[in-house]
PDB file of C-alpha atoms in Angstrom:
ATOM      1  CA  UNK P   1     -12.268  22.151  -0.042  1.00  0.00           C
ATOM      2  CA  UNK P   2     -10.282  23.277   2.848  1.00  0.00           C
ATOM      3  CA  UNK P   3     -13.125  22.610   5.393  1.00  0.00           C
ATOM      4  CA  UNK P   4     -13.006  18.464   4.119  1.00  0.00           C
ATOM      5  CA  UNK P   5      -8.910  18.954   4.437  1.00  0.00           C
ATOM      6  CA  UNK P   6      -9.718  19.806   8.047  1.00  0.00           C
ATOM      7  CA  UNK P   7     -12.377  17.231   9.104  1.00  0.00           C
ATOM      8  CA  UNK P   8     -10.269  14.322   7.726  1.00  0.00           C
ATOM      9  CA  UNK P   9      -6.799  15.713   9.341  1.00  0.00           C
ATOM     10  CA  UNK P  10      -5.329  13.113  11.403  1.00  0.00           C
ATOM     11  CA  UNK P  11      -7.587  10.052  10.095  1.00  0.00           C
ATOM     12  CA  UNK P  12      -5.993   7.935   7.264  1.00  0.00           C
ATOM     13  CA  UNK P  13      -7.999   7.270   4.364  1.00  0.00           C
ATOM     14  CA  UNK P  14      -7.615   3.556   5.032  1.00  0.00           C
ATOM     15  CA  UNK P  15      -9.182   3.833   8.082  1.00  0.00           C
ATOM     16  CA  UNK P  16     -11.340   1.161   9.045  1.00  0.00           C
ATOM     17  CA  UNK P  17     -13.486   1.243  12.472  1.00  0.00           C
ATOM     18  CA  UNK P  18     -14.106  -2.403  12.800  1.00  0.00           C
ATOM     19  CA  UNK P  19     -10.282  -3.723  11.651  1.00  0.00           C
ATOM     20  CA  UNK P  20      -8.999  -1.122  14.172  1.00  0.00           C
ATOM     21  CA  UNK P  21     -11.265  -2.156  16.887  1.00  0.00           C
ATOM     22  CA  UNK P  22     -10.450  -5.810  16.520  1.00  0.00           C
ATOM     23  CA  UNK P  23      -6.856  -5.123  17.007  1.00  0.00           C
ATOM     24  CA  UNK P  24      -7.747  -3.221  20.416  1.00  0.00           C
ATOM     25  CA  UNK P  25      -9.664  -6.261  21.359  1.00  0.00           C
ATOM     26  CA  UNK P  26      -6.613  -8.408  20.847  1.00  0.00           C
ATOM     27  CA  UNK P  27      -4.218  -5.512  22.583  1.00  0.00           C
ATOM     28  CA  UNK P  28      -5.905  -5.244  25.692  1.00  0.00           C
ATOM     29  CA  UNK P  29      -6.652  -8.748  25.800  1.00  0.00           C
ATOM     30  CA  UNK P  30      -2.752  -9.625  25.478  1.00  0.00           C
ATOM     31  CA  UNK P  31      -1.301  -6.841  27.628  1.00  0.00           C
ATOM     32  CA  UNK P  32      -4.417  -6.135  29.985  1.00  0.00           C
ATOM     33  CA  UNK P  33      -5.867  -3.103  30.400  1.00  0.00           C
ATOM     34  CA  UNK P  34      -3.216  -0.686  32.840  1.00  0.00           C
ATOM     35  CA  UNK P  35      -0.230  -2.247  30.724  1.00  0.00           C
ATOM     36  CA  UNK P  36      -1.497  -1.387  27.768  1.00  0.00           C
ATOM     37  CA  UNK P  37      -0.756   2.441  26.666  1.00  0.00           C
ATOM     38  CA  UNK P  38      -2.804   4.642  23.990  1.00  0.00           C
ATOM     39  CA  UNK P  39       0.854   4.005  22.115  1.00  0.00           C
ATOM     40  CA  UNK P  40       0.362   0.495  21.828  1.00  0.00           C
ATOM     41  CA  UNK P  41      -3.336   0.937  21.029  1.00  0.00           C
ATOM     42  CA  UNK P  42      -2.238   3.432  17.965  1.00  0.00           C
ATOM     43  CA  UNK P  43       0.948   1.383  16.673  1.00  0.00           C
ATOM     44  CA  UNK P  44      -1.851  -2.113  16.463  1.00  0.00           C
ATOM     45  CA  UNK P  45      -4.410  -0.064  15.660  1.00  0.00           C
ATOM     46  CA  UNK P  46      -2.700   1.763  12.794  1.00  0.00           C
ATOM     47  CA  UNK P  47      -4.229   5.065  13.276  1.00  0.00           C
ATOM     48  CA  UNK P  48      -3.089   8.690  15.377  1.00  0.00           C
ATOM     49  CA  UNK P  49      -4.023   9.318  18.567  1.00  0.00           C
ATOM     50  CA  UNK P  50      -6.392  12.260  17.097  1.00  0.00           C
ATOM     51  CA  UNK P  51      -8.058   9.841  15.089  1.00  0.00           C
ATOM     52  CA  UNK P  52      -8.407   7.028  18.171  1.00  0.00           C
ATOM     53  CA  UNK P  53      -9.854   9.781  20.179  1.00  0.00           C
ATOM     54  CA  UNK P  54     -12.412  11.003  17.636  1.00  0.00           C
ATOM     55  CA  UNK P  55     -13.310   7.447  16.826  1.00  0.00           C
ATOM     56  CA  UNK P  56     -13.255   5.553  20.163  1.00  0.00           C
ATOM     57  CA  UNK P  57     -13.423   9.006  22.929  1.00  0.00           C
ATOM     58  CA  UNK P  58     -10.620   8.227  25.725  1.00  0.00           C
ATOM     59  CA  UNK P  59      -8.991   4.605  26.790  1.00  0.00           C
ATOM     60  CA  UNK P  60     -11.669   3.731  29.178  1.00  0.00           C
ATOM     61  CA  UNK P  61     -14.390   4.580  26.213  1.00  0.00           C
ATOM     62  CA  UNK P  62     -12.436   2.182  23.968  1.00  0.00           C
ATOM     63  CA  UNK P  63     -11.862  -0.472  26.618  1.00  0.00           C
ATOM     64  CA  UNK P  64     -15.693  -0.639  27.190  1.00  0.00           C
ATOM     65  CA  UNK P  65     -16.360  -0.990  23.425  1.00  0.00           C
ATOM     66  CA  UNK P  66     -13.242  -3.379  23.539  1.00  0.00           C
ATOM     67  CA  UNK P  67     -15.232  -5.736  25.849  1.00  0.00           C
ATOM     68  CA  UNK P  68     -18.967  -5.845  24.189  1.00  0.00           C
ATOM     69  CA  UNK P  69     -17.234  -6.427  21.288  1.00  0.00           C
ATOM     70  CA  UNK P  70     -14.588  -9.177  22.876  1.00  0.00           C
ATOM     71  CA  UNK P  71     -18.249 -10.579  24.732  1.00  0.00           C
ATOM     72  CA  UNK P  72     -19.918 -10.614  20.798  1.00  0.00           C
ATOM     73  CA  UNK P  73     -17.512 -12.527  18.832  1.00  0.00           C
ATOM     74  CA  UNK P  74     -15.549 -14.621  21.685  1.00  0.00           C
ATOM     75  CA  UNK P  75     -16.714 -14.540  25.267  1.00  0.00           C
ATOM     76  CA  UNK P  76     -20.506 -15.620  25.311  1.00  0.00           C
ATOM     77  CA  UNK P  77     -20.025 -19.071  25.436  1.00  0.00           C
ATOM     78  CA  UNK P  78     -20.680 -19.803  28.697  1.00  0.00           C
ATOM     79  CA  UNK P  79     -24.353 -17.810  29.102  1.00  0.00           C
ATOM     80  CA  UNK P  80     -25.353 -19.403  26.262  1.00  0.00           C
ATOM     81  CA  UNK P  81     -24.408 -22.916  26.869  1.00  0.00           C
ATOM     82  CA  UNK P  82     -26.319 -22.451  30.581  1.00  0.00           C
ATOM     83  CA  UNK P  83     -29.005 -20.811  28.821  1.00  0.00           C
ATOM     84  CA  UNK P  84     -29.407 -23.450  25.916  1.00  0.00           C
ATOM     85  CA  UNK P  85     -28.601 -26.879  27.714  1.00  0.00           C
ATOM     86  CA  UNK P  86     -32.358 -28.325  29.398  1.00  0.00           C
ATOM     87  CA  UNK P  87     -30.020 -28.853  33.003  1.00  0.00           C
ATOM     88  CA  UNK P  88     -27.343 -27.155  34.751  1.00  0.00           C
ATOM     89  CA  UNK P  89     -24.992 -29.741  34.523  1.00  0.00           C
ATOM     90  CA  UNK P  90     -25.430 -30.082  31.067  1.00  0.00           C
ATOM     91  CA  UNK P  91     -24.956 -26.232  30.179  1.00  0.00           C
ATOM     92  CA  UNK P  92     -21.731 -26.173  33.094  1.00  0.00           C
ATOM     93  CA  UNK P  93     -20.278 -28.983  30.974  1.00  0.00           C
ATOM     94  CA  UNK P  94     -20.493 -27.289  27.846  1.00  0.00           C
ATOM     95  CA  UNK P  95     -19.423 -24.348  29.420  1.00  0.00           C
ATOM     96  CA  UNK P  96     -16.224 -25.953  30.508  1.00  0.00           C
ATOM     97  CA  UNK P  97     -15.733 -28.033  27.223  1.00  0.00           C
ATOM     98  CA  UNK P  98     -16.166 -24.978  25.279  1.00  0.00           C
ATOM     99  CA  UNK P  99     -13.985 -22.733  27.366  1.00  0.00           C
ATOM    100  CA  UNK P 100     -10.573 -25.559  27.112  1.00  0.00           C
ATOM    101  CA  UNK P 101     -11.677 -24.852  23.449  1.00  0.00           C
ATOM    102  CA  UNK P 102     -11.763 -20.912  23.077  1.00  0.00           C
ATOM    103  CA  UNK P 103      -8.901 -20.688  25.654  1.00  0.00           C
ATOM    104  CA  UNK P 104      -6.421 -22.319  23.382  1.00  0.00           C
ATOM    105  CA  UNK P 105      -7.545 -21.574  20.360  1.00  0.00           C
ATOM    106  CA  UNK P 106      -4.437 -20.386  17.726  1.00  0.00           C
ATOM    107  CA  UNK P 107      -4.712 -17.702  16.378  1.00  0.00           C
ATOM    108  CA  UNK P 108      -5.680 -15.934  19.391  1.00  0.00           C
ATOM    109  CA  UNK P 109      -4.586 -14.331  22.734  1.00  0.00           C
ATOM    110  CA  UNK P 110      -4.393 -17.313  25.348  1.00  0.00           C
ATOM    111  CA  UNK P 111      -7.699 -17.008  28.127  1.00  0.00           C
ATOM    112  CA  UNK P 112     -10.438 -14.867  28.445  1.00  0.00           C
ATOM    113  CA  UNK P 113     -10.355 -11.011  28.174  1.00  0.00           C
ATOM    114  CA  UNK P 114     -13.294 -10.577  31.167  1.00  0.00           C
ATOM    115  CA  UNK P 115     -10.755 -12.477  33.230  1.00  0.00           C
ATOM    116  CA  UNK P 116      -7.387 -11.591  32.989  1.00  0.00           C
ATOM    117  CA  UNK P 117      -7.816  -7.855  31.993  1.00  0.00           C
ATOM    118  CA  UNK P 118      -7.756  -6.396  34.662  1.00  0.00           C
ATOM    119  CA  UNK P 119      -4.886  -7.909  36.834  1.00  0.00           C
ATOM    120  CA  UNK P 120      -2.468  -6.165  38.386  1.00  0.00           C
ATOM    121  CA  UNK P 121      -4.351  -2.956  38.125  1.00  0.00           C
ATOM    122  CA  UNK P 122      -3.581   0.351  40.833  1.00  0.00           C
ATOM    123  CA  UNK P 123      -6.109   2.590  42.110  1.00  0.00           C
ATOM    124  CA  UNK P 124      -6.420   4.724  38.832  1.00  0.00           C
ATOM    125  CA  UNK P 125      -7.929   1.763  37.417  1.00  0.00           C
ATOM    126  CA  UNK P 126     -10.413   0.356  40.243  1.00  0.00           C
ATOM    127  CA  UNK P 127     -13.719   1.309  38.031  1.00  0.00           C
ATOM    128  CA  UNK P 128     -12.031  -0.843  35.072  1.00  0.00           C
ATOM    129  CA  UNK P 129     -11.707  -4.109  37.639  1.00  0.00           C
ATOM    130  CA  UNK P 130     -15.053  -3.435  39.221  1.00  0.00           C
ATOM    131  CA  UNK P 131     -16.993  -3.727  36.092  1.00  0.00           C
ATOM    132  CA  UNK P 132     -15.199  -6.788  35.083  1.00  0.00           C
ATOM    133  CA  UNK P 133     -15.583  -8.333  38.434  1.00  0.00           C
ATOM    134  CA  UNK P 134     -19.341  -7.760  38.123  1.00  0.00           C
ATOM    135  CA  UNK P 135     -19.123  -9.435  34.811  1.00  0.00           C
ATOM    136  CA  UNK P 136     -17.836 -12.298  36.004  1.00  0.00           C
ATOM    137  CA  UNK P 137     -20.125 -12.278  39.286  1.00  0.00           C
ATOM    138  CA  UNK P 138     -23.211 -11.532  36.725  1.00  0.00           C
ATOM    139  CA  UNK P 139     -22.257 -14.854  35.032  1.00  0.00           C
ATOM    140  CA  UNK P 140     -22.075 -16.868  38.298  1.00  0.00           C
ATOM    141  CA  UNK P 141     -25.616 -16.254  39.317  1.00  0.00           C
ATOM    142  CA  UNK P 142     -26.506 -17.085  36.084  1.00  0.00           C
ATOM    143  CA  UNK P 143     -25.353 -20.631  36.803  1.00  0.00           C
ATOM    144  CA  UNK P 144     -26.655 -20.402  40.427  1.00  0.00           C
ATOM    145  CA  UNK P 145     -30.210 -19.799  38.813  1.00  0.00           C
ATOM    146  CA  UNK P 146     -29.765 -22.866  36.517  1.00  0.00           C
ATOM    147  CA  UNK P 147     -28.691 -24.496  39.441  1.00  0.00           C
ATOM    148  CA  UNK P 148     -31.568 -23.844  41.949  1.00  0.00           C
ATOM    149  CA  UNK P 149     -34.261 -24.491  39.036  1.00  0.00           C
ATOM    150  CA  UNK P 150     -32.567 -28.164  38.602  1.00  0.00           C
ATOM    151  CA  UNK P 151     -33.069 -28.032  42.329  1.00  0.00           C
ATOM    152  CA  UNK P 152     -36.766 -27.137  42.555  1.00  0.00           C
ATOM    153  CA  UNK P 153     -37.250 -29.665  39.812  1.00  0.00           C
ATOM    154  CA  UNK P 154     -35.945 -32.389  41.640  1.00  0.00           C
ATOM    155  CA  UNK P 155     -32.693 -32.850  38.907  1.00  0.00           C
ATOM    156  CA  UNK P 156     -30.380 -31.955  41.674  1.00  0.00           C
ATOM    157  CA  UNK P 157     -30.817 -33.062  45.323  1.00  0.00           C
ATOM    158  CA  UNK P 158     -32.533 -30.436  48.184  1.00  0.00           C
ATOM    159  CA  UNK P 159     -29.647 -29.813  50.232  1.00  0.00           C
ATOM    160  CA  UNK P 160     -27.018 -28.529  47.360  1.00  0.00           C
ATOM    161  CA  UNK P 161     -25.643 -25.655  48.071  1.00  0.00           C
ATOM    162  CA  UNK P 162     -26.420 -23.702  45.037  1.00  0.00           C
ATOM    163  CA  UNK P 163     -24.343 -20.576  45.542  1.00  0.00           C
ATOM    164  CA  UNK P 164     -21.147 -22.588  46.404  1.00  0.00           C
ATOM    165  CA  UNK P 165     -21.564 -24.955  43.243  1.00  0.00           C
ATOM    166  CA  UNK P 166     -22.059 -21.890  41.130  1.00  0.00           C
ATOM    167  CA  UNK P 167     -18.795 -20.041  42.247  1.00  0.00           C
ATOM    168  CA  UNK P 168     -17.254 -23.593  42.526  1.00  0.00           C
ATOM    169  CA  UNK P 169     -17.742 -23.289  38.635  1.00  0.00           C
ATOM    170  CA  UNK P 170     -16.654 -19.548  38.390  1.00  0.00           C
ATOM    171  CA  UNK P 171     -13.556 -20.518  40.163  1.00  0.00           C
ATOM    172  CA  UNK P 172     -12.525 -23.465  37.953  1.00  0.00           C
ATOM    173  CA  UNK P 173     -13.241 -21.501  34.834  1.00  0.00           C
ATOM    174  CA  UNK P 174     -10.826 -18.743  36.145  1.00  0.00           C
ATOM    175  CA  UNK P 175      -8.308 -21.013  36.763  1.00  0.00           C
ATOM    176  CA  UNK P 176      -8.453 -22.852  32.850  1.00  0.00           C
ATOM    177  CA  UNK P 177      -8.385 -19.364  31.777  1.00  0.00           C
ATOM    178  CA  UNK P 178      -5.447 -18.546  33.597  1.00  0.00           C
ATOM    179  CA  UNK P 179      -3.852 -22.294  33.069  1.00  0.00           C
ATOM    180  CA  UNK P 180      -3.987 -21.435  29.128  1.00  0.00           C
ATOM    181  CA  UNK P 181      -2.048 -18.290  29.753  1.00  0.00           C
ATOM    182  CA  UNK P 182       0.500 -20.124  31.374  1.00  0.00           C
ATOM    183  CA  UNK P 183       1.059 -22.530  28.642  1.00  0.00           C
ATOM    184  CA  UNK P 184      -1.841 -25.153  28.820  1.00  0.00           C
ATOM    185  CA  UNK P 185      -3.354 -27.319  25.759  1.00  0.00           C
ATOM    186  CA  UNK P 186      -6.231 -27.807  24.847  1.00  0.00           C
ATOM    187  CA  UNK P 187      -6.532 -31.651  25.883  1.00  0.00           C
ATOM    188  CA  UNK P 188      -4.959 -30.341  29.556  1.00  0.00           C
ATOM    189  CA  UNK P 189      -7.584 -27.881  30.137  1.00  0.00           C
ATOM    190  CA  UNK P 190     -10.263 -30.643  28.868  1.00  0.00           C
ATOM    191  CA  UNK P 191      -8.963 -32.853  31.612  1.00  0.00           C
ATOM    192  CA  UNK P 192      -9.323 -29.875  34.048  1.00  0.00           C
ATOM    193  CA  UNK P 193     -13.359 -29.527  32.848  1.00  0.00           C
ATOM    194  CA  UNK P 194     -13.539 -33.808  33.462  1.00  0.00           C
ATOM    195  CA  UNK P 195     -12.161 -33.910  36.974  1.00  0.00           C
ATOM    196  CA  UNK P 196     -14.384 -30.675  38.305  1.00  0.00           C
ATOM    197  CA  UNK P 197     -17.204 -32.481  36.706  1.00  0.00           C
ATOM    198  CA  UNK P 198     -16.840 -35.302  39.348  1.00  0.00           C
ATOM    199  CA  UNK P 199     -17.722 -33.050  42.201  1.00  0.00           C
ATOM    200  CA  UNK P 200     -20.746 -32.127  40.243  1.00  0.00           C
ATOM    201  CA  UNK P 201     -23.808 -33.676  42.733  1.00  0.00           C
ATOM    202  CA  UNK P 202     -25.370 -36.844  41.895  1.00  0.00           C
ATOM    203  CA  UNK P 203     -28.967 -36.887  40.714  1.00  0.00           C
TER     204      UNK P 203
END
């Protein structure tokens, strides 16, 4: 009997892995990830710091699990709408449509986790912002590859610039994310998606 006493020390009985990692996911994606402390991650959480460390390892450990999970449930959106749609510019509109959508969406932490988590971050946290920067960079050649198969098919003309369309995108999806954060609607950031679609090239 003692040896159960000591296993469950520090770990509430109500403790429940998925309900605590969903409130990490919205922590870091509020605060960021050098703002926000293992305090804040306990108090939303609702568990000890014994029990966060036994269940999640350190804050790094949690942060990664933080983002597959934030990439399950909210940030896929724009892979699979390049991945579903038969052209590029069909899957970058989606993409764009969707994201004025998610961005805003009540109920929720304004913007996109991959995007905004680590800003402001110092040294200590450079392997944090270098993952999410290749993220982000993973998702733009995803769209260049869309792009330069619309361009071998003849959908988009020879001489676009595939690379610069593709981060042309990556940029204008950064700045809807950030946009929301700063107060944006939903119809504002759809207007944002409309106008970059002009500069999209003619077929």
């Amino acid at each position: 009997m003692a040896t159960k006493e000591t296993k469950q020390r520090g770990r509430p009985r109500s403790f429940d892995r998925e309900t605590a990692l969903e409130q990490a996911v919205r922590s870091f994606w509020e605060q960021g990830y050098e703002a926000t402390s293992i305090s804040d991650l306990t108090r939303a959480m609702g568990i000890s710091a014994p029990s966060l460390y036994a269940a999640f390892g350190d804050k790094r450990a949690l942060f990664d699990e933080v983002v597959a999970e934030y990439g399950r449930l909210y940030g896929g959106f724009l892979s699979r709408a390049v991945a579903e749609e038969p052209t590029a510019r069909r899957g970058v509109e989606r993409a764009l449509r969707e994201a004025a959508a998610e961005y805003t969406q009540p109920g929720r932490p304004r913007g996109c986790l991959v995007i905004s988590a680590a800003l402001n971050t110092g040294p200590a946290s450079a392997e944090v912002a270098a993952s999410l920067r290749e993220m982000r960079l993973s998702t733009v050649r995803e769209i260049e590859r869309s792009i330069r198969a619309d361009i071998a098919s003849g959908e988009l003309p020879a001489d676009t610039d595939a690379s610069a369309l593709a981060h042309y995108v990556g940029a204008v999806v950064q700045g809807m994310s950030q946009q929301s954060r700063d107060g944006a609607d939903r119809p504002t950031l759809e207007g944002i998606a409309a106008v970059a679609m002009e500069a999209w090239p003619a077929t």
